[in-house]
C-alpha cells in the first residue's frame, strides 16, 4: 500500500539499525536507483552509505515479480529489495524510506534519531499503470525549481505520470524555436483576474514565464530518474488566445489579441485552414523532440464554436472537409494532429470532448466530465484515463467553511477523494481493460504560488495515490489513521498541506470571492456538457 499499513506488512521480531557501517549494493543496471537512494539516506542520517559488492541494503530485480512490483525484506542483518524492474526497485526504496523515522526526509543531519527499520516483509504491486497528476502551469507559471520539487513529491507517492498542461488562453509556457513569439509575447499577460466571480477585478500585476527547451530536457530527465513519464499538452483548437496574441493570423478573425487576463474560456479559436494545421504540426515536431512520452496531449476541450458559425468561409468549407456542422470541427482538427502524431509513432491524448467526433484507433481519452467519457470511450474501444471533476479536481474547495480560500465548485474532502475508482462499475471486464488508470487534476487559476498548490493538493493527493496503487477494497478509517503518521513526512518535506481543522490564517483569502456550487448544480451542469458524447 502507498502509506504502510499493518495488513501490507508481514511483521517479524526486532529491528535493523543503520549505522556508519551500513552500505548499499546493486547491479550496474540499477546504478541510478542506488545513487538516488544514497542521496535520500545520507543528508538526515549523516552516514556515508558507500556502494559495495554486498551491502547492508541490497537491490536486485526479478522479472517474475511483475512490472513496478517489489518485495522488501528486512532482517536484523540487512535489507533486500527486489523489484520486477528498475521502477519496482525504486518503489521498494520508497517503501524503505517510509519505514524509517519521518526525519529521514530532512535535508541536513538530524541529531538524536535512531535510524531503525522494523523486521518485516512487504510484497506490493500497483493496480493501475497510469497513476498521475495533471499540473496546469499556463494559468499561473510554476518555476522550474518548483516543478522538480513537485516531481519529487509525486515520486514519494509512487505516482508515475505528470500530465503537464503547458498552454492555454492565459499563457504559452514552452519555447518553440521555430515560432519565438509564442513565448516572447504569449508567455506574458498584463494582469490576472482575482477571484472566481464573473465580474472579479484584475490585479494590475503582469504575470508570466516559460520553460526553455533546455529546462524541459532537464525536467524530463529528472522525472525519468524517478520513473515518471511527462505527458505534455498543447491545447487546440480552443484555449488558444495566448497563441493568437503571438500569431493573430492563426485565428478566425485574424484580429490582434492580447494574452487573456480572465479565467474561464475565451471565445477566440483557431482557424481551420491548412496553414494553421501546419503551424501546430510544426509545434508538435519540436514537442516530439523534447518529450519521449508515448502520449502527446492536444486538448480538444471546451472549444466555443460561435466564431466558426459566424464566418461564411468556414461554412463553405465544411462540405469539402466531409463535415455537416461546425460541431464536428474540434474533433476534425484533433484528428489532423492525431494523423501527424501517429505517423511519428505516438498516440494522441485528449479530453473527453473529442468523443463527440470521429477518433483514430490509438486515441487515449481523459474523462473529466464525470465518468460518462470513461464509459463511452471504453465501450468504443479507446483507452481511458479517469479524472472526474467531482472526485479528483484538487482546485475544488475542501469544505463548506467560508474560510476556504477562493472556494470553487463542490467541496471535495479527503474522504471524497479516497473513494475514487477509475473503473466505472457499468463496464464489462473486457471494457474495463481499456482503463489505464487515473489522475488528479490541479488547475491553477486560483493557485498563484507553490504554497497555494501545496494547500490544494495535499493531503488529498495522498488519497488519490493510494486509490490508484491499491486494490479496489479500501478502508477509509484505516487510511486516515495511517495518514496522521504520513503527515509527519510531509512536514519534514516542507509541504504546507491543508490541516484537518481547516486553513491556517495565511492560507485564507478573505474578501476574494469564489464561485461555489452544490453537488446537484454541478451534476446538472456536467449532464448538459456530456449530452453529445457518442457511445
Coordinates of C-alpha atoms in Angstrom, one line a residue:
X1 CA 0.0 0.0 0.0
X2 CA 1.1 3.6 -0.6
X3 CA 1.2 4.5 3.1
X4 CA 2.4 1.4 5.0
X5 CA -0.3 -0.3 6.9
X6 CA -0.2 -3.4 9.1
X7 CA -2.1 -5.5 6.6
X8 CA 0.6 -4.9 4.0
X9 CA 3.4 -6.0 6.3
X10 CA 4.4 -9.4 7.4
X11 CA 5.9 -8.4 10.8
X12 CA 9.0 -10.1 12.2
X13 CA 10.8 -9.8 15.5
X14 CA 13.3 -7.0 16.2
X15 CA 14.7 -4.3 14.0
X16 CA 17.6 -3.3 11.9
X17 CA 19.6 -0.2 12.9
X18 CA 21.5 1.6 10.2
X19 CA 25.0 2.6 11.4
X20 CA 28.2 4.0 10.0
X21 CA 29.0 0.5 8.7
X22 CA 25.8 0.4 6.6
X23 CA 26.3 0.2 2.8
X24 CA 24.3 -0.4 -0.3
X25 CA 24.8 -2.7 -3.3
X26 CA 23.1 -3.1 -6.7
X27 CA 23.9 -4.5 -10.1
X28 CA 25.1 -1.9 -12.7
X29 CA 21.7 -1.8 -14.3
X30 CA 20.3 -0.3 -11.0
X31 CA 23.1 2.3 -10.6
X32 CA 20.6 5.2 -11.0
X33 CA 18.3 3.8 -8.3
X34 CA 21.3 3.1 -6.0
X35 CA 22.6 6.7 -6.4
X36 CA 19.2 8.1 -5.7
X37 CA 18.8 6.0 -2.5
X38 CA 22.2 7.2 -1.3
X39 CA 21.2 10.8 -1.9
X40 CA 18.0 10.2 0.2
X41 CA 19.7 8.4 3.1
X42 CA 22.8 10.5 3.6
X43 CA 21.7 14.0 4.5
X44 CA 19.5 13.3 7.5
X45 CA 21.5 10.4 8.9
X46 CA 24.9 11.8 8.2
X47 CA 26.0 8.2 7.4
X48 CA 28.2 7.6 4.3
X49 CA 26.3 4.6 2.8
X50 CA 29.1 3.6 0.4
X51 CA 28.4 1.4 -2.6
X52 CA 30.0 -2.0 -2.0
X53 CA 29.8 -5.5 -3.5
X54 CA 27.5 -6.9 -0.8
X55 CA 25.7 -4.1 1.1
X56 CA 23.5 -3.9 4.2
X57 CA 20.9 -2.7 1.7
X58 CA 20.9 -4.9 -1.4
X59 CA 18.9 -4.1 -4.5
X60 CA 18.0 -6.5 -7.3
X61 CA 15.5 -7.5 -9.9
X62 CA 13.4 -10.5 -10.7
X63 CA 11.1 -10.1 -13.8
X64 CA 8.8 -12.7 -12.5
X65 CA 7.5 -10.3 -9.8
X66 CA 5.8 -8.1 -12.4
X67 CA 6.3 -4.6 -13.7
X68 CA 6.6 -1.9 -10.9
X69 CA 6.1 -4.6 -8.2
X70 CA 8.5 -5.2 -5.4
X71 CA 9.4 -7.3 -2.4
X72 CA 11.1 -5.7 0.6
X73 CA 12.7 -7.9 3.2
X74 CA 14.1 -6.5 6.4
X75 CA 16.0 -8.8 8.8
X76 CA 18.2 -7.9 11.8
X77 CA 21.2 -8.3 9.4
X78 CA 20.1 -6.2 6.4
X79 CA 17.5 -5.1 3.8
X80 CA 16.8 -6.8 0.5
X81 CA 14.7 -5.0 -2.1
X82 CA 13.8 -7.0 -5.3
X83 CA 11.7 -5.4 -8.0
X84 CA 10.1 -6.7 -11.1
X85 CA 12.0 -4.0 -12.9
X86 CA 14.0 -0.9 -12.0
X87 CA 10.8 1.0 -11.3
X88 CA 9.8 -1.7 -8.8
X89 CA 13.1 -1.4 -7.0
X90 CA 12.6 2.3 -6.8
X91 CA 9.2 1.9 -5.2
X92 CA 10.7 -0.6 -2.8
X93 CA 13.2 2.0 -1.9
X94 CA 10.4 4.5 -1.3
X95 CA 8.7 1.9 1.0
X96 CA 12.0 1.6 2.9
X97 CA 12.2 5.3 3.5
X98 CA 8.6 5.2 4.9
X99 CA 9.6 2.5 7.4
X100 CA 12.3 4.8 8.7
X101 CA 11.6 7.7 11.1
X102 CA 9.9 10.7 9.2
X103 CA 13.1 12.8 9.8
X104 CA 14.8 10.8 7.0
X105 CA 13.2 13.3 4.6
X106 CA 15.1 16.2 6.1
X107 CA 18.0 17.6 4.0
X108 CA 20.5 18.1 6.8
X109 CA 21.8 15.9 9.7
X110 CA 19.2 15.2 12.4
X111 CA 20.6 14.5 15.9
X112 CA 19.2 12.2 18.4
X113 CA 17.3 9.8 16.0
X114 CA 17.8 6.1 15.9
X115 CA 17.7 5.1 12.3
X116 CA 15.9 1.8 12.8
X117 CA 13.7 -0.3 10.5
X118 CA 11.3 -2.9 11.8
X119 CA 11.9 -6.5 10.7
X120 CA 9.2 -7.3 8.2
X121 CA 8.4 -8.4 4.7
X122 CA 6.4 -6.2 2.2
X123 CA 5.0 -7.5 -1.1
X124 CA 3.4 -4.8 -3.1
X125 CA 2.3 -4.0 -6.7
X126 CA 0.2 -1.3 -8.3
X127 CA -3.3 -1.8 -9.5
X128 CA -3.0 0.7 -12.4
X129 CA -0.3 1.5 -14.9
X130 CA -1.3 5.2 -15.2
X131 CA -1.0 6.9 -11.8
X132 CA -0.9 10.6 -12.4
X133 CA -1.3 14.2 -11.7
X134 CA -2.2 17.0 -14.2
X135 CA -0.3 20.2 -13.4
X136 CA -1.5 23.4 -15.0
X137 CA 1.3 25.9 -15.4
X138 CA -0.5 28.0 -18.0
X139 CA -2.8 30.0 -15.7
X140 CA 0.0 30.6 -13.1
X141 CA 3.6 29.8 -14.1
X142 CA 5.5 27.4 -11.8
X143 CA 9.2 28.0 -11.8
X144 CA 11.4 25.1 -12.8
X145 CA 12.7 24.5 -9.2
X146 CA 9.1 24.0 -8.0
X147 CA 8.3 21.6 -10.9
X148 CA 11.2 19.5 -9.8
X149 CA 10.0 19.6 -6.2
X150 CA 6.6 18.5 -7.4
X151 CA 8.1 15.6 -9.2
X152 CA 9.8 14.5 -6.0
X153 CA 6.5 14.6 -4.2
X154 CA 4.9 12.6 -6.9
X155 CA 7.6 10.0 -6.7
X156 CA 7.3 9.8 -2.9
X157 CA 3.7 8.8 -3.5
X158 CA 4.5 6.3 -6.3
X159 CA 2.8 8.4 -9.0
X160 CA 4.3 7.8 -12.4
X161 CA 2.7 10.2 -14.9
X162 CA 2.9 14.0 -15.0
X163 CA 0.3 15.4 -17.4
X164 CA 1.8 18.9 -17.9
X165 CA -0.7 21.5 -19.1
X166 CA 1.7 23.9 -20.9
X167 CA -0.5 26.2 -23.0
X168 CA -3.9 27.9 -22.6
X169 CA -5.7 31.3 -23.2
X170 CA -3.7 32.8 -20.3
X171 CA -0.2 31.8 -21.2
X172 CA 2.1 29.7 -23.5
X173 CA 4.9 28.2 -21.4
X174 CA 7.0 26.1 -23.9
X175 CA 9.8 27.5 -26.0
X176 CA 9.2 26.7 -29.7
X177 CA 12.3 27.8 -31.6
X178 CA 10.5 27.9 -35.0
X179 CA 7.9 30.3 -33.6
X180 CA 9.7 32.5 -31.0
X181 CA 6.7 34.9 -30.5
X182 CA 4.8 32.1 -28.7
X183 CA 7.0 32.9 -25.7
X184 CA 8.2 36.4 -26.4
X185 CA 4.5 37.5 -26.5
X186 CA 2.4 34.5 -25.5
X187 CA 4.1 33.8 -22.2
X188 CA 3.2 37.1 -20.6
X189 CA -0.1 38.8 -19.6
X190 CA -0.6 42.3 -18.3
X191 CA -2.6 41.2 -15.2
X192 CA -4.6 38.4 -13.7
X193 CA -8.2 38.1 -12.5
X194 CA -8.6 38.0 -8.7
X195 CA -11.2 35.6 -7.6
X196 CA -13.8 33.4 -9.4
X197 CA -16.7 35.8 -9.7
X198 CA -17.5 36.7 -13.3
X199 CA -17.1 40.4 -12.5
X200 CA -13.9 39.9 -10.5
X201 CA -11.3 42.7 -10.9
X202 CA -7.8 42.4 -12.2
X203 CA -4.8 42.7 -10.0
X204 CA -2.9 45.1 -12.3
X205 CA 0.2 43.0 -12.0
X206 CA 2.0 41.4 -15.0
X207 CA 2.5 37.7 -14.9
X208 CA 4.3 35.2 -17.0
X209 CA 7.2 32.9 -17.6
X210 CA 8.2 29.9 -19.8
X211 CA 10.4 26.9 -19.9
X212 CA 13.3 26.9 -22.3
X213 CA 13.9 23.7 -24.2
X214 CA 17.0 23.1 -22.0
X215 CA 14.7 23.5 -19.0
X216 CA 12.3 20.9 -20.4
X217 CA 15.1 18.4 -21.1
X218 CA 16.2 18.8 -17.6
X219 CA 12.7 18.3 -16.2
X220 CA 12.0 15.3 -18.4
X221 CA 15.3 13.7 -17.4
X222 CA 14.8 14.4 -13.7
X223 CA 11.3 12.8 -14.0
X224 CA 12.7 9.8 -15.8
X225 CA 15.2 9.2 -13.0
X226 CA 12.1 8.9 -10.7
X227 CA 10.3 6.7 -13.2
X228 CA 7.8 9.4 -14.1
X229 CA 6.7 10.0 -17.6
X230 CA 5.9 13.6 -18.6
X231 CA 3.0 13.9 -21.0
X232 CA 2.9 17.4 -22.5
X233 CA -0.3 19.1 -23.5
X234 CA -0.5 21.7 -26.2
X235 CA -4.1 23.0 -26.4
X236 CA -6.1 23.2 -29.6
X237 CA -8.3 24.3 -31.3
X238 CA -9.8 26.2 -28.3
X239 CA -8.0 27.6 -25.3
X240 CA -5.5 29.3 -27.7
X241 CA -5.7 33.0 -27.1
X242 CA -2.1 33.2 -25.9
X243 CA -1.0 31.7 -29.3
X244 CA -3.3 34.1 -31.1
X245 CA -1.7 37.0 -29.3
X246 CA 1.6 35.9 -30.7
X247 CA 0.3 35.0 -34.2
X248 CA -3.1 36.6 -34.9
X249 CA -3.2 35.0 -38.4
X250 CA -3.9 31.7 -36.7
X251 CA -7.4 32.9 -35.6
X252 CA -10.7 33.0 -37.3
X253 CA -10.9 36.8 -37.1
X254 CA -7.1 37.4 -37.6
X255 CA -7.5 40.4 -35.4
X256 CA -4.8 41.4 -32.8
X257 CA -5.4 39.8 -29.4
X258 CA -3.8 40.1 -26.0
X259 CA -2.9 37.1 -23.8
X260 CA -6.2 36.7 -21.9
X261 CA -6.3 38.1 -18.4
X262 CA -9.6 36.4 -17.4
X263 CA -10.3 32.9 -16.2
X264 CA -12.8 30.7 -18.0
X265 CA -13.0 30.1 -21.7
X266 CA -12.1 32.6 -24.4
X267 CA -14.3 32.7 -27.4
X268 CA -11.3 33.0 -29.7
X269 CA -10.4 29.8 -31.5
X270 CA -8.2 28.6 -34.3
X271 CA -9.0 28.9 -38.0
X272 CA -9.3 25.6 -39.8
X273 CA -7.0 26.5 -42.7
X274 CA -4.2 24.2 -43.8
X275 CA -1.7 26.8 -42.7
X276 CA -3.0 26.7 -39.1
X277 CA -2.9 23.0 -39.1
X278 CA 0.6 23.0 -40.4
X279 CA 1.6 25.5 -37.7
X280 CA 0.5 23.2 -35.0
X281 CA 2.1 20.2 -36.7
X282 CA 5.4 22.1 -36.7
X283 CA 4.9 22.9 -33.0
X284 CA 4.3 19.2 -32.3
X285 CA 7.5 18.3 -34.1
X286 CA 9.5 20.3 -31.6
X287 CA 7.4 18.8 -28.8
X288 CA 8.3 15.3 -30.0
X289 CA 12.0 16.1 -29.8
X290 CA 11.6 17.2 -26.2
X291 CA 9.2 14.6 -24.8
X292 CA 9.8 10.8 -25.3
X293 CA 6.3 10.1 -23.9
X294 CA 4.2 7.7 -25.9
X295 CA 1.3 10.1 -25.4
X296 CA 1.1 13.7 -26.5
X297 CA -1.8 15.8 -25.3
X298 CA -3.6 18.0 -27.8
X299 CA -6.5 19.3 -25.8
X300 CA -9.7 19.3 -27.7
X301 CA -11.8 20.5 -24.8
X302 CA -14.2 23.4 -24.2
X303 CA -14.0 24.8 -27.8
X304 CA -16.5 27.6 -28.5
X305 CA -18.0 27.5 -32.0
X306 CA -19.5 31.0 -32.3
X307 CA -16.7 32.4 -34.5
X308 CA -16.8 29.4 -36.8
X309 CA -20.6 29.8 -37.2
X310 CA -20.3 33.5 -38.0
X311 CA -17.6 33.0 -40.6
X312 CA -19.1 32.3 -44.1
X313 CA -15.8 31.0 -45.4
X314 CA -15.8 28.2 -42.8
X315 CA -19.4 27.4 -43.6
X316 CA -18.5 27.0 -47.2
X317 CA -15.5 24.7 -46.4
X318 CA -17.5 22.2 -44.3
X319 CA -18.7 20.1 -47.2
X320 CA -15.2 20.0 -48.7
X321 CA -14.0 18.6 -45.4
X322 CA -16.6 15.9 -45.3
X323 CA -18.4 17.6 -42.4
X324 CA -22.0 18.6 -41.9
X325 CA -21.8 21.1 -39.0
X326 CA -19.3 23.2 -37.1
X327 CA -19.8 21.0 -34.0
X328 CA -17.6 18.4 -35.8
X329 CA -14.7 20.8 -36.2
X330 CA -12.9 20.3 -32.9
X331 CA -12.6 16.6 -33.5
X332 CA -11.7 17.2 -37.1
X333 CA -8.8 19.4 -36.0
X334 CA -7.6 17.0 -33.4
X335 CA -7.8 14.2 -36.0
X336 CA -5.4 16.1 -38.2
X337 CA -2.9 16.3 -35.4
X338 CA -3.6 12.7 -34.5
X339 CA -2.6 11.6 -38.0
X340 CA 0.7 13.5 -37.6
X341 CA 1.5 12.0 -34.2
X342 CA 0.5 8.5 -35.3
X343 CA 3.0 8.8 -38.2
X344 CA 5.6 9.6 -35.7
X345 CA 4.8 6.6 -33.6
X346 CA 3.0 8.5 -30.8
X347 CA -0.6 8.5 -29.5
X348 CA -3.0 11.4 -29.0
X349 CA -4.2 12.1 -25.5
X350 CA -7.2 14.4 -25.4
X351 CA -10.1 15.5 -23.1
X352 CA -13.4 13.6 -23.4
X353 CA -14.9 16.3 -25.7
X354 CA -13.1 14.5 -28.5
X355 CA -15.5 11.7 -28.2
X356 CA -18.1 13.9 -29.8
X357 CA -16.5 13.2 -33.1
X358 CA -14.5 10.5 -35.0
X359 CA -11.3 9.3 -33.3
X360 CA -8.3 7.4 -34.6
X361 CA -7.9 3.9 -33.2
X362 CA -5.0 4.7 -30.9
X363 CA -6.5 7.7 -29.1
X364 CA -6.5 7.9 -25.3
X365 CA -9.2 9.8 -23.6
X366 CA -9.0 11.8 -20.4
X367 CA -12.5 11.5 -18.8
X368 CA -13.0 14.7 -16.8
X369 CA -16.7 15.5 -17.0
X370 CA -17.7 12.8 -14.5
X371 CA -17.3 9.2 -15.7
X372 CA -19.5 9.4 -18.8
X373 CA -16.4 9.8 -21.0
X374 CA -14.7 6.8 -19.5
X375 CA -17.7 4.6 -20.1
X376 CA -18.2 5.8 -23.7
X377 CA -14.5 5.6 -24.6
X378 CA -14.0 2.1 -23.1
X379 CA -17.2 0.8 -24.9
X380 CA -15.9 2.2 -28.2
X381 CA -12.5 0.5 -27.7
X382 CA -10.4 3.5 -26.7
X383 CA -8.0 3.6 -23.8
X384 CA -9.1 5.8 -20.8
X385 CA -7.5 7.9 -18.1
X386 CA -10.2 8.7 -15.5
X387 CA -10.0 12.2 -13.9
X388 CA -13.6 13.0 -13.0
X389 CA -14.0 16.6 -11.7
X390 CA -16.4 15.6 -8.9
X391 CA -13.7 13.4 -7.3
X392 CA -10.2 14.4 -8.3
X393 CA -10.2 18.1 -9.2
X394 CA -7.9 19.3 -6.5
X395 CA -8.5 23.0 -7.2
X396 CA -12.1 22.5 -5.8
X397 CA -12.8 23.7 -2.3
X398 CA -12.1 21.3 0.5
X399 CA -15.1 22.0 2.8
X400 CA -18.2 24.1 3.2
X401 CA -16.3 26.5 5.5
X402 CA -16.4 30.2 4.4
X403 CA -12.7 30.3 5.3
X404 CA -11.7 28.1 2.4
X405 CA -9.6 30.3 0.0
X406 CA -11.5 31.3 -3.2
X407 CA -14.0 28.4 -2.9
X408 CA -14.7 26.9 -6.3
X409 CA -17.3 24.3 -7.3
X410 CA -18.2 21.5 -4.9
X411 CA -16.4 20.5 -1.7
X412 CA -14.0 17.6 -2.1
X413 CA -12.8 16.2 1.2
X414 CA -10.0 13.6 1.7
X415 CA -12.8 11.1 2.3
X416 CA -14.4 12.0 -1.1
X417 CA -11.2 11.7 -3.0
X418 CA -10.3 8.4 -1.3
X419 CA -13.5 7.0 -2.8
X420 CA -12.1 7.5 -6.4
X421 CA -12.1 4.4 -8.5
X422 CA -11.1 4.8 -12.2
X423 CA -13.1 1.8 -13.4
X424 CA -16.8 2.6 -13.8
X425 CA -18.9 -0.3 -12.4
X426 CA -21.0 -0.5 -15.5
X427 CA -18.1 -1.7 -17.7
X428 CA -17.6 -5.4 -18.5
X429 CA -14.3 -7.0 -17.7
X430 CA -13.2 -6.6 -21.3
X431 CA -14.2 -2.9 -21.4
X432 CA -12.5 -2.2 -18.1
X433 CA -9.2 -3.3 -19.5
X434 CA -9.2 -0.1 -21.5
X435 CA -9.0 1.9 -18.3
X436 CA -5.2 2.7 -18.0
X437 CA -5.7 4.3 -14.6
X438 CA -6.4 7.8 -13.3
X439 CA -5.0 11.1 -12.3
X440 CA -5.8 14.1 -10.1
X441 CA -6.1 17.5 -12.0
X442 CA -4.6 20.6 -10.5
X443 CA -5.8 23.8 -12.2
X444 CA -4.1 27.0 -11.1
X445 CA -6.4 29.9 -11.8
X446 CA -6.5 30.5 -8.0
X447 CA -3.1 29.0 -7.1
X448 CA -0.6 31.7 -7.7
X449 CA 2.3 30.2 -5.7
X450 CA 3.8 26.8 -4.7
X451 CA 2.5 27.3 -1.2
X452 CA -1.1 27.5 -2.5
X453 CA -0.5 24.4 -4.7
X454 CA 0.6 22.6 -1.5
X455 CA -2.6 23.6 0.3
X456 CA -4.8 22.5 -2.5
X457 CA -3.0 19.3 -3.3
X458 CA -2.1 17.7 0.0
X459 CA -3.1 15.6 1.7
X460 CA -5.8 14.9 -1.0
X461 CA -3.2 13.7 -3.5
X462 CA -2.1 11.1 -0.9
X463 CA -5.6 9.7 -1.1
X464 CA -5.6 9.7 -4.9
X465 CA -2.2 8.0 -4.9
X466 CA -3.4 5.2 -2.7
X467 CA -6.6 4.8 -4.7
X468 CA -4.5 4.3 -7.8
X469 CA -2.0 2.0 -6.3
X470 CA -4.0 -0.2 -4.0
X471 CA -6.9 -2.7 -4.6
X472 CA -10.5 -1.6 -5.0
X473 CA -11.2 -2.8 -1.5
X474 CA -10.3 0.1 0.8
X475 CA -11.0 1.2 4.4
X476 CA -11.0 5.0 4.9
X477 CA -10.7 4.9 8.6
X478 CA -7.6 2.7 8.3
X479 CA -6.2 5.1 5.7
X480 CA -7.0 8.2 7.9
X481 CA -5.1 6.7 10.8
X482 CA -2.1 6.0 8.7
X483 CA -2.3 9.4 7.1
X484 CA -1.7 11.0 10.5
X485 CA 1.8 9.4 10.6
X486 CA 2.4 10.3 6.9
X487 CA 1.7 14.0 7.7
X488 CA 4.9 14.0 9.7
X489 CA 6.7 13.0 6.5
X490 CA 5.1 15.9 4.7
X491 CA 6.2 18.2 7.5
X492 CA 9.8 17.0 7.1
X493 CA 9.5 17.6 3.3
X494 CA 8.2 21.2 3.9
X495 CA 4.8 20.6 2.4
X496 CA 2.2 23.2 3.6
X497 CA -0.7 20.9 3.4
X498 CA -4.3 21.7 4.5
X499 CA -4.8 20.6 8.1
X500 CA -7.9 18.7 9.1
X501 CA -9.2 21.7 11.2
X502 CA -9.1 24.0 8.1
X503 CA -6.9 26.6 6.5
X504 CA -4.3 28.4 8.6
X505 CA -4.6 32.2 8.7
X506 CA -2.0 32.7 5.9
X507 CA -3.8 30.1 3.7
X508 CA -7.1 32.1 3.6
X509 CA -8.0 34.7 1.1
X510 CA -10.5 37.0 2.9
X511 CA -12.5 39.3 0.7
X512 CA -11.7 37.4 -2.6
X513 CA -14.9 35.7 -3.8
X514 CA -15.2 32.2 -5.2
X515 CA -18.0 30.5 -7.1
X516 CA -19.2 27.5 -5.1
X517 CA -21.7 25.0 -6.4
X518 CA -23.9 22.4 -4.8
X519 CA -23.4 18.8 -5.9
X520 CA -26.8 19.0 -7.5
X521 CA -25.9 22.1 -9.5
X522 CA -22.6 20.6 -10.6
X523 CA -24.2 17.3 -11.6
X524 CA -26.8 19.1 -13.7
X525 CA -24.1 21.2 -15.4
X526 CA -22.0 18.1 -16.3
X527 CA -25.0 16.2 -17.6
X528 CA -25.6 19.0 -20.1
X529 CA -22.0 19.0 -21.1
X530 CA -21.8 15.3 -21.9
X531 CA -25.1 15.1 -23.7
X532 CA -23.3 14.9 -27.1
X533 CA -20.8 12.2 -26.3
X534 CA -21.1 9.3 -28.7
X535 CA -21.4 5.9 -27.0

